[in-house]
Amino acid sequence: MKGIALLAGLAPTWRHIASDQQAEKLDAGEKTAIAVIVSHIIPTDATPGAREAGIANDVEAEAEKSDKLWKMCGSELRELDTQSQTQFGKSFVAITYEQQDQLLRGIANSEFFKFVRNLTVRRFYNSRLGLEGVGYPGMGQPNGHRDFDQPPSESGDQQKRMEVEVALPEGEGKKEVAASCGQCHGLDVVTSQRKTRAQWQQTVSKMITQYHASLEPRVADKIVSYLSQNLGSH
């Protein structure tokens, strides 16, 4: 992952803490702070990040679905602002990027940050920009072209066949690929591509260095070997 979005142990925390109660709306300051946090989790670099994909809007909408989430976000954002004022003499949104990053790393294990991080990662890597960033060519269509926005149009049965087809081939490293690559996007993002070993190595290295995927070197090597052997270019 990019930024400080750690992939290991991603869990849909927001699903567990949501309630059926109607929540209040986030105010303008809270929305601005959430947009800043989202931009740290998947920042803009050589490729678009969460800001360009509009993920902050998704986080805000989810937070406003329940009273419990809304209260948690409001409380944690106020505390973050208090820490910023204490340490840097300015509000969280007014301090430097590096200072913001420092404060966010300090709350990385909090329920609030996990909620924002998990939702940001999942929504981004199911968005058009996120899928384009990892080289996903789009869903297969009956006439052969690729399309991000529409599923195959023949029938629901075709969609089911596609889901079966994206199953990973058997081989050493299959479990590691499924566990690591399937945390943020569907495995069809992987199986739709064919690359040389060098290209797969570059892709995996990018996930580690730019996206901060939590992979031990031996696991990364195992994944590269599996991908190059089973999904190599010909």
Short mmCIF file of C-alpha atoms in Angstrom, two decimals:
data_model
loop_
_atom_site.label_atom_id
_atom_site.label_comp_id
_atom_site.label_asym_id
_atom_site.label_seq_id
_atom_site.Cartn_x
_atom_site.Cartn_y
_atom_site.Cartn_z
CA MET A 1 0.00 0.00 0.00
CA LYS A 2 0.97 3.60 -0.32
CA GLY A 3 1.51 5.79 2.69
CA ILE A 4 0.78 4.32 6.10
CA ALA A 5 -1.93 1.89 5.01
CA LEU A 6 -0.61 -1.35 6.47
CA LEU A 7 -2.12 -4.33 4.71
CA ALA A 8 -1.51 -6.99 7.32
CA GLY A 9 -4.56 -7.78 9.39
CA LEU A 10 -6.98 -5.54 7.57
CA ALA A 11 -10.41 -6.05 9.09
CA PRO A 12 -13.71 -4.34 8.28
CA THR A 13 -13.83 -2.67 11.71
CA TRP A 14 -16.54 -0.27 10.58
CA ARG A 15 -18.94 -3.18 10.12
CA HIS A 16 -18.57 -4.24 13.72
CA ILE A 17 -19.08 -0.85 15.31
CA ALA A 18 -21.90 0.48 13.16
CA SER A 19 -25.39 0.67 14.62
CA ASP A 20 -28.88 1.25 13.28
CA GLN A 21 -29.16 4.62 15.01
CA GLN A 22 -29.42 7.71 12.84
CA ALA A 23 -26.26 9.79 13.10
CA GLU A 24 -25.69 13.52 12.94
CA LYS A 25 -23.74 15.02 10.08
CA LEU A 26 -20.01 15.71 10.21
CA ASP A 27 -19.19 19.41 10.19
CA ALA A 28 -16.98 21.09 7.59
CA GLY A 29 -13.88 20.96 9.80
CA GLU A 30 -14.30 17.25 10.48
CA LYS A 31 -14.76 16.54 6.78
CA THR A 32 -11.60 18.47 5.96
CA ALA A 33 -9.64 16.50 8.57
CA ILE A 34 -10.92 13.19 7.21
CA ALA A 35 -9.88 14.23 3.69
CA VAL A 36 -6.38 14.95 5.02
CA ILE A 37 -6.18 11.57 6.79
CA VAL A 38 -7.36 9.72 3.69
CA SER A 39 -4.70 11.48 1.61
CA HIS A 40 -2.03 10.18 4.00
CA ILE A 41 -3.28 6.61 3.85
CA ILE A 42 -3.10 6.44 0.05
CA PRO A 43 -1.22 9.58 -1.01
CA THR A 44 -0.87 11.03 -4.46
CA ASP A 45 2.52 10.34 -6.02
CA ALA A 46 3.28 9.25 -9.57
CA THR A 47 -0.26 7.86 -9.66
CA PRO A 48 -3.55 9.25 -8.30
CA GLY A 49 -4.33 8.56 -4.66
CA ALA A 50 -7.39 8.41 -2.43
CA ARG A 51 -8.00 12.15 -2.73
CA GLU A 52 -8.44 11.96 -6.51
CA ALA A 53 -10.68 8.90 -6.16
CA GLY A 54 -13.02 10.78 -3.82
CA ILE A 55 -12.61 8.24 -1.02
CA ALA A 56 -13.07 10.89 1.68
CA ASN A 57 -16.70 11.16 0.62
CA ASP A 58 -17.14 7.42 1.17
CA VAL A 59 -15.61 7.62 4.65
CA GLU A 60 -17.80 10.58 5.56
CA ALA A 61 -20.93 8.82 4.32
CA GLU A 62 -20.09 5.69 6.30
CA ALA A 63 -19.38 7.70 9.46
CA GLU A 64 -22.76 9.41 9.16
CA LYS A 65 -24.66 6.12 8.94
CA SER A 66 -24.65 5.48 12.67
CA ASP A 67 -24.59 7.52 15.84
CA LYS A 68 -21.76 5.42 17.25
CA LEU A 69 -19.47 5.98 14.27
CA TRP A 70 -20.28 9.66 14.13
CA LYS A 71 -19.49 10.14 17.83
CA MET A 72 -16.27 8.13 17.55
CA CYS A 73 -15.05 10.18 14.58
CA GLY A 74 -15.94 13.47 16.20
CA SER A 75 -14.25 12.56 19.47
CA GLU A 76 -11.07 11.25 17.84
CA LEU A 77 -10.77 14.19 15.47
CA ARG A 78 -11.10 16.64 18.37
CA GLU A 79 -8.41 14.76 20.27
CA LEU A 80 -6.18 14.79 17.18
CA ASP A 81 -6.66 18.54 16.91
CA THR A 82 -5.83 18.97 20.61
CA GLN A 83 -2.59 17.01 20.16
CA SER A 84 -1.73 19.14 17.14
CA GLN A 85 -2.32 22.38 19.03
CA THR A 86 -0.27 21.12 21.99
CA GLN A 87 2.68 19.91 19.95
CA PHE A 88 2.73 22.31 17.02
CA GLY A 89 0.56 25.28 17.99
CA LYS A 90 -1.79 24.84 15.03
CA SER A 91 -4.83 22.79 14.09
CA PHE A 92 -4.28 19.36 12.54
CA VAL A 93 -5.22 20.49 9.04
CA ALA A 94 -2.88 23.52 9.26
CA ILE A 95 0.36 21.76 10.22
CA THR A 96 2.85 20.34 7.73
CA TYR A 97 2.43 17.01 5.99
CA GLU A 98 5.32 15.55 8.00
CA GLN A 99 3.77 16.71 11.28
CA GLN A 100 0.41 15.26 10.30
CA ASP A 101 2.10 11.99 9.45
CA GLN A 102 3.77 11.95 12.87
CA LEU A 103 0.45 12.38 14.68
CA LEU A 104 -1.29 9.77 12.54
CA ARG A 105 1.38 7.20 13.24
CA GLY A 106 0.71 7.76 16.92
CA ILE A 107 -2.94 6.70 16.52
CA ALA A 108 -2.34 3.93 13.97
CA ASN A 109 -3.70 1.24 16.32
CA SER A 110 -6.80 3.16 17.38
CA GLU A 111 -10.29 1.98 16.44
CA PHE A 112 -10.89 5.26 14.64
CA PHE A 113 -7.81 5.05 12.44
CA LYS A 114 -8.45 1.40 11.63
CA PHE A 115 -11.97 2.33 10.56
CA VAL A 116 -10.72 5.07 8.23
CA ARG A 117 -7.76 3.04 6.95
CA ASN A 118 -9.67 -0.14 6.23
CA LEU A 119 -12.48 1.64 4.43
CA THR A 120 -10.06 3.81 2.46
CA VAL A 121 -8.02 0.83 1.28
CA ARG A 122 -11.01 -1.27 0.30
CA ARG A 123 -12.85 1.51 -1.49
CA PHE A 124 -9.75 2.78 -3.31
CA TYR A 125 -8.72 -0.63 -4.64
CA ASN A 126 -12.24 -1.20 -5.89
CA SER A 127 -12.35 2.16 -7.65
CA ARG A 128 -11.37 2.81 -11.24
CA LEU A 129 -8.28 4.80 -10.25
CA GLY A 130 -7.15 2.14 -7.80
CA LEU A 131 -7.56 -0.67 -10.30
CA GLU A 132 -5.81 1.27 -13.02
CA GLY A 133 -2.95 1.91 -10.61
CA VAL A 134 -2.27 -1.81 -10.24
CA GLY A 135 -2.63 -2.44 -13.98
CA TYR A 136 -6.04 -4.12 -13.98
CA PRO A 137 -7.35 -3.94 -17.56
CA GLY A 138 -11.05 -3.98 -16.68
CA MET A 139 -13.74 -6.64 -16.83
CA GLY A 140 -14.02 -8.85 -19.89
CA GLN A 141 -16.90 -8.10 -22.25
CA PRO A 142 -18.62 -10.39 -24.75
CA ASN A 143 -17.02 -8.62 -27.73
CA GLY A 144 -13.54 -8.77 -26.27
CA HIS A 145 -13.01 -5.19 -25.12
CA ARG A 146 -12.29 -4.29 -21.51
CA ASP A 147 -14.51 -2.07 -19.41
CA PHE A 148 -14.17 -0.86 -15.82
CA ASP A 149 -17.71 0.38 -15.47
CA GLN A 150 -19.94 -2.43 -16.74
CA PRO A 151 -19.99 -6.14 -15.95
CA PRO A 152 -20.27 -8.69 -18.77
CA SER A 153 -23.66 -8.10 -20.33
CA GLU A 154 -24.78 -11.50 -21.59
CA SER A 155 -26.27 -12.93 -18.39
CA GLY A 156 -25.81 -13.49 -14.69
CA ASP A 157 -24.46 -16.95 -15.49
CA GLN A 158 -21.57 -15.41 -17.39
CA GLN A 159 -20.64 -13.39 -14.31
CA LYS A 160 -20.60 -16.60 -12.27
CA ARG A 161 -18.35 -18.26 -14.84
CA MET A 162 -15.98 -15.31 -14.65
CA GLU A 163 -15.78 -15.63 -10.87
CA VAL A 164 -14.81 -19.29 -11.24
CA GLU A 165 -12.25 -18.46 -13.92
CA VAL A 166 -10.38 -16.04 -11.68
CA ALA A 167 -9.52 -18.83 -9.24
CA LEU A 168 -5.77 -19.06 -8.85
CA PRO A 169 -3.99 -22.02 -10.46
CA GLU A 170 -2.64 -24.64 -8.09
CA GLY A 171 1.00 -24.28 -7.21
CA GLU A 172 3.56 -23.43 -4.56
CA GLY A 173 2.80 -19.92 -3.35
CA LYS A 174 -0.92 -19.94 -4.13
CA LYS A 175 -1.92 -19.40 -0.49
CA GLU A 176 0.49 -16.50 -0.12
CA VAL A 177 -0.83 -14.81 -3.26
CA ALA A 178 -4.44 -15.23 -2.17
CA ALA A 179 -3.72 -13.95 1.35
CA SER A 180 -1.57 -10.99 0.32
CA CYS A 181 -3.00 -9.85 -3.00
CA GLY A 182 -6.65 -10.49 -2.11
CA GLN A 183 -6.72 -8.13 0.84
CA CYS A 184 -7.33 -4.97 -1.17
CA HIS A 185 -8.69 -6.07 -4.54
CA GLY A 186 -10.21 -9.08 -6.21
CA LEU A 187 -7.90 -11.84 -7.42
CA ASP A 188 -9.12 -11.18 -10.95
CA VAL A 189 -6.87 -8.12 -10.84
CA VAL A 190 -3.98 -10.61 -10.62
CA THR A 191 -5.19 -13.37 -12.90
CA SER A 192 -6.12 -10.97 -15.71
CA GLN A 193 -2.45 -10.08 -16.20
CA ARG A 194 0.47 -11.87 -17.83
CA LYS A 195 3.98 -10.66 -17.04
CA THR A 196 7.57 -11.81 -17.15
CA ARG A 197 9.34 -12.66 -13.91
CA ALA A 198 11.06 -9.27 -13.98
CA GLN A 199 7.74 -7.50 -14.41
CA TRP A 200 6.10 -9.45 -11.57
CA GLN A 201 9.13 -8.66 -9.42
CA GLN A 202 8.65 -4.99 -10.21
CA THR A 203 4.94 -5.19 -9.35
CA VAL A 204 5.53 -6.90 -6.00
CA SER A 205 8.36 -4.50 -5.17
CA LYS A 206 6.04 -1.59 -5.90
CA MET A 207 3.45 -3.01 -3.51
CA ILE A 208 6.09 -3.16 -0.79
CA THR A 209 7.97 0.09 -1.34
CA GLN A 210 5.14 2.39 -2.47
CA TYR A 211 2.05 0.78 -0.99
CA HIS A 212 3.75 -0.54 2.18
CA ALA A 213 2.49 -4.10 1.77
CA SER A 214 3.64 -6.09 4.80
CA LEU A 215 5.57 -8.92 3.14
CA GLU A 216 8.63 -10.71 4.42
CA PRO A 217 11.35 -11.17 1.76
CA ARG A 218 10.87 -14.94 1.58
CA VAL A 219 7.10 -14.52 1.11
CA ALA A 220 7.63 -11.87 -1.55
CA ASP A 221 10.04 -14.19 -3.42
CA LYS A 222 7.52 -17.02 -3.17
CA ILE A 223 4.79 -14.80 -4.62
CA VAL A 224 7.01 -13.65 -7.51
CA SER A 225 7.94 -17.25 -8.32
CA TYR A 226 4.30 -18.36 -8.26
CA LEU A 227 3.12 -15.49 -10.45
CA SER A 228 5.90 -15.86 -12.99
CA GLN A 229 5.38 -19.63 -13.27
CA ASN A 230 1.59 -19.60 -13.43
CA LEU A 231 0.80 -16.16 -14.86
CA GLY A 232 3.89 -15.50 -16.94
CA SER A 233 3.85 -13.82 -20.31
CA HIS A 234 4.34 -15.95 -23.40
#
